[in-house]
Coordinates of C-alpha atoms and ligand atoms in Angstrom, one line a residue:
X25 CA 7.4 -8.1 -28.8
X26 CA 10.9 -10.6 -29.2
X27 CA 11.3 -12.9 -26.4
X28 CA 14.0 -11.1 -24.8
X29 CA 12.1 -9.6 -21.6
X30 CA 12.5 -5.8 -21.1
X31 CA 13.2 -4.5 -17.4
X32 CA 12.9 -0.9 -16.6
X33 CA 16.8 0.1 -15.7
X34 CA 16.1 1.9 -12.7
X35 CA 14.6 -1.0 -11.1
X36 CA 18.4 -2.6 -10.3
X37 CA 19.4 1.0 -8.6
X38 CA 15.9 1.2 -6.4
X39 CA 16.4 -2.1 -5.1
X40 CA 19.9 -1.9 -4.3
X41 CA 19.5 1.5 -2.6
X42 CA 18.2 2.1 1.0
X43 CA 17.0 5.5 2.8
X44 CA 17.1 6.4 6.4
X45 CA 19.2 3.2 7.5
X46 CA 21.2 4.9 10.0
X47 CA 24.3 4.0 7.9
X48 CA 22.9 0.2 8.1
X49 CA 23.9 -1.4 4.7
X50 CA 20.3 -2.9 4.8
X51 CA 17.6 -1.6 6.6
X52 CA 17.4 -3.3 10.2
X53 CA 14.3 -5.2 11.5
X54 CA 12.5 -2.8 13.7
X55 CA 11.2 -5.7 16.0
X56 CA 8.8 -3.2 18.3
X57 CA 5.3 -3.3 18.5
X58 CA 5.1 0.4 19.7
X59 CA 7.2 3.3 19.3
X60 CA 7.6 5.9 22.3
X61 CA 7.7 10.1 22.5
X62 CA 9.5 12.3 25.0
X63 CA 6.8 14.9 25.2
X64 CA 2.8 14.8 24.5
X65 CA 3.5 17.6 22.1
X66 CA 5.7 15.0 19.7
X67 CA 2.9 12.4 20.7
X68 CA 0.3 14.5 19.5
X69 CA 2.3 15.3 16.4
X70 CA 2.2 11.8 15.6
X71 CA -1.6 11.3 16.1
X72 CA -2.1 14.0 13.8
X73 CA -0.8 11.7 11.2
X74 CA -1.0 8.5 12.0
X75 CA -0.7 7.3 8.6
X76 CA 2.7 8.5 7.8
X77 CA 4.5 8.5 12.0
X78 CA 5.2 5.0 13.5
X79 CA 2.9 4.8 16.8
X80 CA 2.2 1.0 16.9
X81 CA 3.0 -1.7 14.6
X82 CA -0.3 -2.3 13.2
X83 CA 0.2 1.0 11.9
X84 CA 3.2 2.4 10.5
X85 CA 6.8 0.1 11.1
X86 CA 9.6 1.7 9.8
X87 CA 11.0 -2.1 8.2
X88 CA 7.4 -2.3 6.5
X89 CA 8.0 1.3 5.4
X90 CA 10.9 0.1 3.6
X91 CA 9.3 -2.5 1.9
X92 CA 6.3 -0.1 1.0
X93 CA 8.4 2.3 -0.6
X94 CA 10.6 -0.2 -2.7
X95 CA 7.2 -1.4 -4.1
X96 CA 5.5 1.9 -4.8
X97 CA 8.6 3.0 -6.6
X98 CA 8.5 -0.2 -8.7
X99 CA 5.0 0.2 -9.7
X100 CA 5.0 3.9 -10.2
X101 CA 2.4 4.4 -7.6
X102 CA 2.2 7.0 -4.9
X103 CA 1.8 4.8 -2.2
X104 CA 1.4 1.2 -0.8
X105 CA 0.5 -0.6 2.3
X106 CA 1.8 -3.9 3.0
X107 CA -0.2 -6.9 4.5
X108 CA -0.1 -10.3 6.2
X109 CA -1.0 -12.0 3.2
X110 CA -2.3 -11.8 -0.8
X111 CA -5.8 -12.2 0.5
X112 CA -5.3 -9.9 3.5
X113 CA -4.6 -7.1 1.0
X114 CA -7.3 -7.7 -1.5
X115 CA -10.0 -8.5 1.1
X116 CA -8.5 -4.9 3.0
X117 CA -9.1 -3.6 -0.9
X118 CA -12.5 -4.8 -1.4
X119 CA -13.8 -3.9 2.0
X120 CA -12.1 -0.5 2.4
X121 CA -13.4 0.9 -1.2
X122 CA -17.1 -0.9 -1.1
X123 CA -19.9 -0.4 0.5
X124 CA -23.4 -2.6 1.0
X125 CA -25.4 -1.9 -1.6
X126 CA -22.1 -1.4 -4.2
X127 CA -21.4 -3.7 -7.1
X128 CA -18.4 -5.3 -8.4
X129 CA -17.1 -6.4 -11.8
X130 CA -14.8 -9.2 -12.0
X131 CA -12.8 -11.1 -14.9
X132 CA -13.5 -14.9 -14.9
X133 CA -10.8 -16.9 -13.9
X134 CA -9.5 -14.8 -11.2
X135 CA -7.6 -16.3 -8.2
X136 CA -9.8 -18.9 -6.8
X137 CA -9.8 -17.3 -3.0
X138 CA -10.1 -14.1 -4.5
X139 CA -13.8 -15.3 -6.1
X140 CA -14.5 -17.1 -2.8
X141 CA -14.6 -14.0 -1.0
X142 CA -16.0 -12.1 -4.0
X143 CA -18.9 -14.6 -4.0
X144 CA -19.3 -14.8 -0.1
X145 CA -19.5 -10.7 0.0
X146 CA -23.1 -11.0 -1.3
X147 CA -24.6 -12.8 1.7
X148 CA -22.4 -11.2 4.0
X149 CA -22.4 -7.6 3.0
X150 CA -24.6 -7.2 0.2
X151 CA -22.1 -6.3 -2.4
X152 CA -22.8 -8.4 -5.5
X153 CA -19.9 -9.4 -7.7
X154 CA -20.9 -9.5 -11.8
X155 CA -18.4 -12.3 -13.8
X156 CA -17.5 -11.2 -17.1
X157 CA -14.5 -12.2 -19.7
X158 CA -12.1 -9.9 -19.7
X159 CA -10.8 -10.4 -23.0
X160 CA -14.3 -9.3 -24.3
X161 CA -14.5 -5.6 -24.2
X162 CA -17.9 -5.3 -24.9
X163 CA -19.1 -7.6 -22.3
X164 CA -16.6 -5.4 -19.9
X165 CA -18.5 -2.2 -21.2
X166 CA -21.7 -4.0 -20.6
X167 CA -21.8 -5.1 -17.1
X168 CA -19.9 -1.7 -15.9
X169 CA -22.4 0.9 -15.5
X170 CA -23.5 1.3 -12.1
X171 CA -20.6 -0.9 -10.7
X172 CA -18.3 0.9 -8.3
X173 CA -14.9 -1.1 -9.2
X174 CA -13.6 -3.2 -11.8
X175 CA -11.3 -6.1 -10.5
X176 CA -8.8 -7.6 -13.0
X177 CA -5.9 -10.3 -13.0
X178 CA -3.8 -10.5 -16.0
X179 CA -2.9 -13.2 -16.9
X180 CA -5.8 -14.8 -15.4
X181 CA -5.1 -17.6 -13.0
X182 CA -4.6 -21.2 -14.3
X183 CA -6.1 -20.2 -18.1
X184 CA -3.4 -17.5 -18.5
X185 CA -5.3 -15.0 -20.8
X186 CA -3.7 -11.6 -21.3
X187 CA -6.2 -8.9 -20.9
X188 CA -6.0 -5.3 -22.6
X189 CA -4.9 -3.2 -19.6
X190 CA -5.2 0.3 -21.5
X191 CA -8.5 -0.4 -23.0
X192 CA -9.9 -1.7 -19.5
X193 CA -8.7 1.0 -17.7
X194 CA -10.1 3.5 -20.1
X195 CA -13.7 1.7 -19.8
X196 CA -13.7 1.7 -16.2
X197 CA -12.8 5.3 -15.8
X198 CA -15.5 6.3 -18.1
X199 CA -17.9 4.1 -16.2
X200 CA -16.7 6.0 -12.8
X201 CA -15.3 2.7 -11.3
X202 CA -12.3 1.9 -9.7
X203 CA -10.2 -0.2 -11.4
X204 CA -7.8 -2.8 -9.4
X205 CA -5.4 -5.7 -10.8
X206 CA -3.4 -8.3 -9.3
X207 CA -0.3 -8.0 -10.9
X208 CA 1.5 -11.5 -8.8
X209 CA 2.3 -12.9 -12.3
X210 CA 4.4 -10.5 -13.9
X211 CA 5.5 -8.5 -10.8
X212 CA 6.1 -5.0 -11.4
X213 CA 9.4 -6.5 -13.6
X214 CA 7.2 -7.1 -16.6
X215 CA 3.6 -5.3 -16.1
X216 CA 3.0 -1.9 -14.5
X217 CA -0.4 -1.5 -14.9
X218 CA -0.6 1.9 -13.3
X219 CA 1.3 3.3 -16.4
X220 CA -1.6 2.0 -18.4
X221 CA -4.0 3.7 -16.6
X222 CA -5.3 1.4 -13.5
X223 CA -5.7 2.6 -9.9
X224 CA -4.7 0.2 -8.0
X225 CA -2.3 -2.9 -7.8
X226 CA -2.8 -5.6 -5.5
X227 CA -0.1 -8.4 -5.3
X228 CA 0.3 -11.6 -3.2
X229 CA 3.9 -10.8 -2.1
X230 CA 4.4 -14.3 -1.5
X231 CA 5.4 -15.3 -4.6
X232 CA 7.9 -13.4 -7.1
X233 CA 8.3 -10.3 -5.1
X234 CA 9.8 -12.7 -2.6
X235 CA 11.1 -14.9 -4.6
X236 CA 12.4 -17.6 -1.8
X237 CA 9.1 -19.7 -0.6
X238 CA 9.9 -18.2 2.8
X239 CA 7.0 -15.7 3.5
X240 CA 3.3 -15.3 3.5
X241 CA 2.6 -11.5 2.8
X242 CA 0.6 -9.1 0.1
X243 CA 0.6 -5.4 -0.9
X244 CA -1.6 -2.7 -2.3
X245 CA -0.5 0.3 -4.5
X246 CA -1.4 3.2 -6.1
X247 CA -3.3 6.7 -5.7
X248 CA -2.7 7.9 -2.4
X249 CA -6.3 8.9 -1.5
X250 CA -7.3 5.4 -2.6
X251 CA -4.4 3.7 -0.3
X252 CA -5.3 6.3 2.4
X253 CA -9.0 5.3 2.4
X254 CA -8.0 1.3 2.6
X255 CA -5.6 1.6 5.2
X256 CA -8.2 3.6 7.2
X257 CA -9.7 0.5 7.5
X258 CA -7.2 -1.9 7.4
X259 CA -5.3 -0.1 10.4
X260 CA -8.3 0.6 12.5
X261 CA -10.7 -2.2 12.0
X262 CA -9.2 -5.5 9.7
X263 CA -5.9 -5.2 11.3
X264 CA -4.1 -7.6 8.7
X265 CA -0.9 -6.0 8.8
X266 CA 2.6 -7.1 7.2
X267 CA 5.2 -8.0 10.4
X268 CA 8.5 -6.1 10.4
X269 CA 10.5 -9.4 9.8
X270 CA 8.3 -10.8 6.7
X271 CA 9.0 -7.3 5.1
X272 CA 12.9 -7.5 5.8
X273 CA 12.6 -10.8 4.0
X274 CA 10.4 -9.0 1.0
X275 CA 13.2 -6.3 0.7
X276 CA 16.2 -8.8 1.2
X277 CA 14.3 -10.8 -1.8
X278 CA 13.4 -8.1 -4.1
X279 CA 16.8 -7.2 -4.5
X280 CA 17.0 -10.0 -7.0
X281 CA 13.8 -9.5 -8.6
X282 CA 15.3 -8.4 -12.5
X283 CA 17.9 -11.3 -12.5
X284 CA 15.4 -14.0 -11.2
X285 CA 12.4 -12.9 -13.5
X286 CA 14.5 -12.7 -16.6
X287 CA 15.5 -16.7 -15.9
X288 CA 12.0 -17.7 -14.8
X289 CA 11.1 -16.1 -18.5
X290 CA 13.9 -18.0 -20.4
X291 CA 13.5 -21.2 -18.6
X292 CA 9.3 -20.7 -18.3
X293 CA 9.3 -20.3 -22.4
X294 CA 11.6 -22.9 -23.1
X295 CA 9.8 -25.9 -21.2
X296 CA 7.0 -24.6 -22.4
X297 CA 7.8 -24.7 -25.7
X298 CA 9.1 -28.4 -25.6
X299 CA 5.8 -29.5 -24.0
X300 CA 3.9 -28.0 -26.7
X301 CA 5.3 -29.9 -29.3
X302 CA 5.6 -33.1 -27.0
X303 CA 2.6 -35.7 -28.6
X304 CA 1.2 -36.4 -25.1
X305 CA 0.5 -32.7 -24.4
X306 CA -2.8 -31.2 -26.0
X307 CA -2.5 -27.9 -25.3
X308 CA -0.1 -25.2 -23.3
X309 CA -1.3 -22.4 -21.7
X310 CA 1.8 -19.6 -21.7
X311 CA 0.7 -16.2 -22.8
X312 CA 4.6 -16.5 -24.9
X313 CA 3.3 -19.0 -27.2
X314 CA 0.9 -18.5 -30.3
X315 CA 1.0 -14.5 -30.9
X316 CA 1.9 -13.7 -27.5
X317 CA 1.6 -10.5 -25.3
X318 CA 1.9 -7.4 -28.3
X319 CA 0.0 -4.4 -26.8
X320 CA -0.9 -5.8 -23.6
X321 CA 2.0 -4.0 -21.7
X322 CA 3.6 -7.4 -20.9
X323 CA 7.3 -7.0 -21.4
X324 CA 8.2 -10.5 -20.5
X325 CA 6.5 -14.0 -19.1
X326 CA 7.2 -15.2 -15.7
X327 CA 7.8 -18.7 -15.1
X328 CA 4.1 -20.3 -14.3
X329 CA 1.8 -21.4 -17.0
X330 CA -0.3 -24.5 -17.7
X331 CA -0.7 -27.7 -19.9
X332 CA -3.3 -30.4 -20.7
X333 CA -2.5 -34.0 -21.5
X334 CA -4.2 -36.0 -24.3
X335 CA -4.4 -38.7 -21.5
X336 CA -7.0 -36.6 -19.0
X337 CA -7.5 -36.4 -15.5
X338 CA -5.7 -39.7 -15.1
X339 CA -2.7 -39.2 -17.3
X340 CA -2.2 -35.4 -15.1
X341 CA -2.0 -37.5 -11.8
X342 CA 0.2 -40.1 -13.0
X343 CA 2.7 -37.3 -14.7
X344 CA 2.6 -35.8 -11.3
X345 CA 3.4 -38.8 -9.2
X346 CA 6.1 -39.4 -11.3
X347 CA 8.1 -36.2 -11.2
X348 CA 11.1 -36.2 -9.1
X349 CA 13.0 -32.9 -9.2
X350 CA 9.7 -30.9 -9.6
X351 CA 8.1 -31.0 -6.5
X352 CA 4.0 -31.1 -5.8
X353 CA 2.8 -28.3 -4.1
X354 CA 0.7 -24.9 -4.1
X355 CA 1.6 -21.4 -4.8
X356 CA 4.3 -20.5 -6.9
X357 CA 7.0 -17.6 -7.8
X358 CA 9.6 -19.2 -5.6
X359 CA 13.6 -20.9 -6.5
X360 CA 11.9 -24.3 -7.0
X361 CA 9.9 -25.4 -9.3
X362 CA 6.3 -27.0 -8.6
X363 CA 3.5 -28.8 -10.3
X364 CA -0.2 -28.6 -9.5
X365 CA -2.9 -31.1 -10.7
X366 CA -6.1 -28.7 -11.1
X367 CA -8.3 -32.1 -10.7
X368 CA -7.4 -31.3 -7.0
X369 CA -8.9 -27.8 -7.3
X370 CA -12.2 -29.6 -8.1
X371 CA -11.9 -31.1 -4.6
X372 CA -14.5 -28.9 -2.6
X373 CA -17.3 -30.9 -1.3
X374 CA -20.6 -29.3 -1.1
X375 CA -19.1 -25.7 -2.8
X376 CA -19.0 -23.9 -6.0
X377 CA -15.6 -22.7 -6.5
X378 CA -13.9 -20.8 -9.4
X379 CA -12.9 -24.1 -10.6
X380 CA -16.4 -25.3 -11.2
X381 CA -18.0 -21.7 -12.0
X382 CA -15.6 -21.2 -15.1
X383 CA -14.7 -24.8 -16.3
X384 CA -11.1 -25.2 -15.3
X385 CA -10.5 -28.9 -16.9
X386 CA -9.3 -31.7 -14.9
X387 CA -6.4 -33.1 -17.5
X388 CA -4.6 -29.7 -16.3
X389 CA -1.1 -29.5 -14.9
X390 CA -0.1 -26.3 -13.5
X391 CA 4.0 -25.7 -13.7
X392 CA 5.7 -23.2 -11.6
X393 CA 9.1 -23.2 -13.6
X394 CA 11.7 -21.9 -11.0
X395 CA 15.7 -21.2 -10.8
X396 CA 17.0 -24.9 -11.7
X397 CA 18.9 -25.6 -14.4
X398 CA 16.5 -25.6 -17.4
X399 CA 18.0 -29.1 -19.0
X400 CA 17.7 -30.8 -15.7
X401 CA 14.3 -29.7 -15.6
X402 CA 13.3 -31.1 -18.9
X403 CA 14.9 -34.6 -18.2
X404 CA 12.2 -34.4 -15.1
X405 CA 9.7 -34.0 -17.2
X406 CA 10.5 -35.9 -20.5
X407 CA 10.8 -39.2 -18.2
X408 CA 7.5 -38.4 -16.7
X409 CA 5.7 -38.2 -19.8
X410 CA 7.3 -41.2 -21.3
X411 CA 4.9 -43.8 -20.5
X412 CA 2.2 -41.1 -21.4
X413 CA 3.1 -41.2 -24.9
X414 CA 0.8 -44.3 -25.6
X415 CA -2.4 -43.5 -24.4
X416 CA -5.1 -42.6 -26.8
X417 CA -4.9 -39.4 -28.4
X418 CA -8.1 -37.7 -27.1
X419 CA -8.7 -34.0 -28.0
X420 CA -9.8 -32.2 -24.8
X421 CA -13.0 -29.9 -25.1
X422 CA -11.8 -26.2 -25.5
X423 CA -11.9 -24.1 -22.2
X424 CA -14.9 -21.6 -22.3
Ligands
LIG700 C1 -1.7 -16.6 -4.3 C2 -2.3 -15.8 -5.0 C3 -3.0 -14.6 -3.9 C4 -3.4 -14.8 -2.4 O1 -2.0 -14.3 -1.9 P1 -1.5 -15.0 -0.7 O2 -0.6 -14.6 -0.2 O3 -1.4 -16.5 -0.8 O4 -3.0 -14.9 0.5 C5 -3.6 -13.7 -4.7 N1 -3.5 -14.1 -6.0 C6 -2.8 -14.5 -6.7 C7 -3.0 -14.3 -8.4 C8 -2.2 -15.7 -6.4 O5 -1.8 -16.7 -6.7

């Protein structure tokens, strides 16, 4: 792949176009909890197709459907279902598809709260998770027999390892396991896992899909039969439904997804390259540096990556404190640039979390490069790095 990001040409029109708006230029916010009927016959017809008909907003709502249809089109999926958060989508997917006694295989360096959910499922529900290195195809193949589901994230959280999706989808299919991937990092603009043979795609829509740091939302998309199975649990039992207003914000935010992703790609790559050449920086973990994404299906890189400092945890802390334009915060994918020092992820009194389990180092800073001027961002980073240059050069331990 060259450094030019590739986004399917039909995205622009899909995102601009809206069906069934009654002539309104944008889908209206159908802010209602329930829908009424003129006759018992009409109500009966709705009850016979509860997955498709508006009866109650916890089930189906037209504004939410507008978002779900759009996301399904972008991900080349048969159907989609929106949730009140990314974790709402992930928990409904796992609880909708897994039963007591089932086993799940998950890649290392998965999103920390997904890790917490999975490790909690053993005690609560007798569902066991085996964690494997997703870049080691033979390890995945060895762990899969007997498992019901393979859970992937690519690139992985914090370490940004890129996985071979067509190969992993094939291995899951051979083993009779459902494959699920968290595609929040790339968004459908840069990675469409269903085309690579993956069964289900989940997103934290709070990140690039929203793009404006003004909503928390999630979605799962994929094969219609699997979405129906998840929906049965989500609608009737879990209930973490996306709200009409949040769906409206997502439809609005997604109109600019291709433009935003091109800019995140270019600015992220520029900043990552300059950091890699800086003497205070020990390592930059960005999928576009050092070989990149050939053959993996990634057609661009978003603005989220991490780097490590020779000066260790103290230097990471000092750097973050000296940043001005780049603010400190969790989450990512918005218009604003953010830094997160990983040493804070290691604070979990009395708990082992994914940072401990997979050896996320404390000398790391994760950056989400937003839409600001790239030279302003670099000036901010360069000034914050300056006092670190004199610090002792220690080569950090490689990440396992
Ligand atoms: C933020 C995030 C989630 C969780 O999404 P929420 O919308 O915060 O619930 C899941 N996966 C990844 C990779 C994330 O970064």
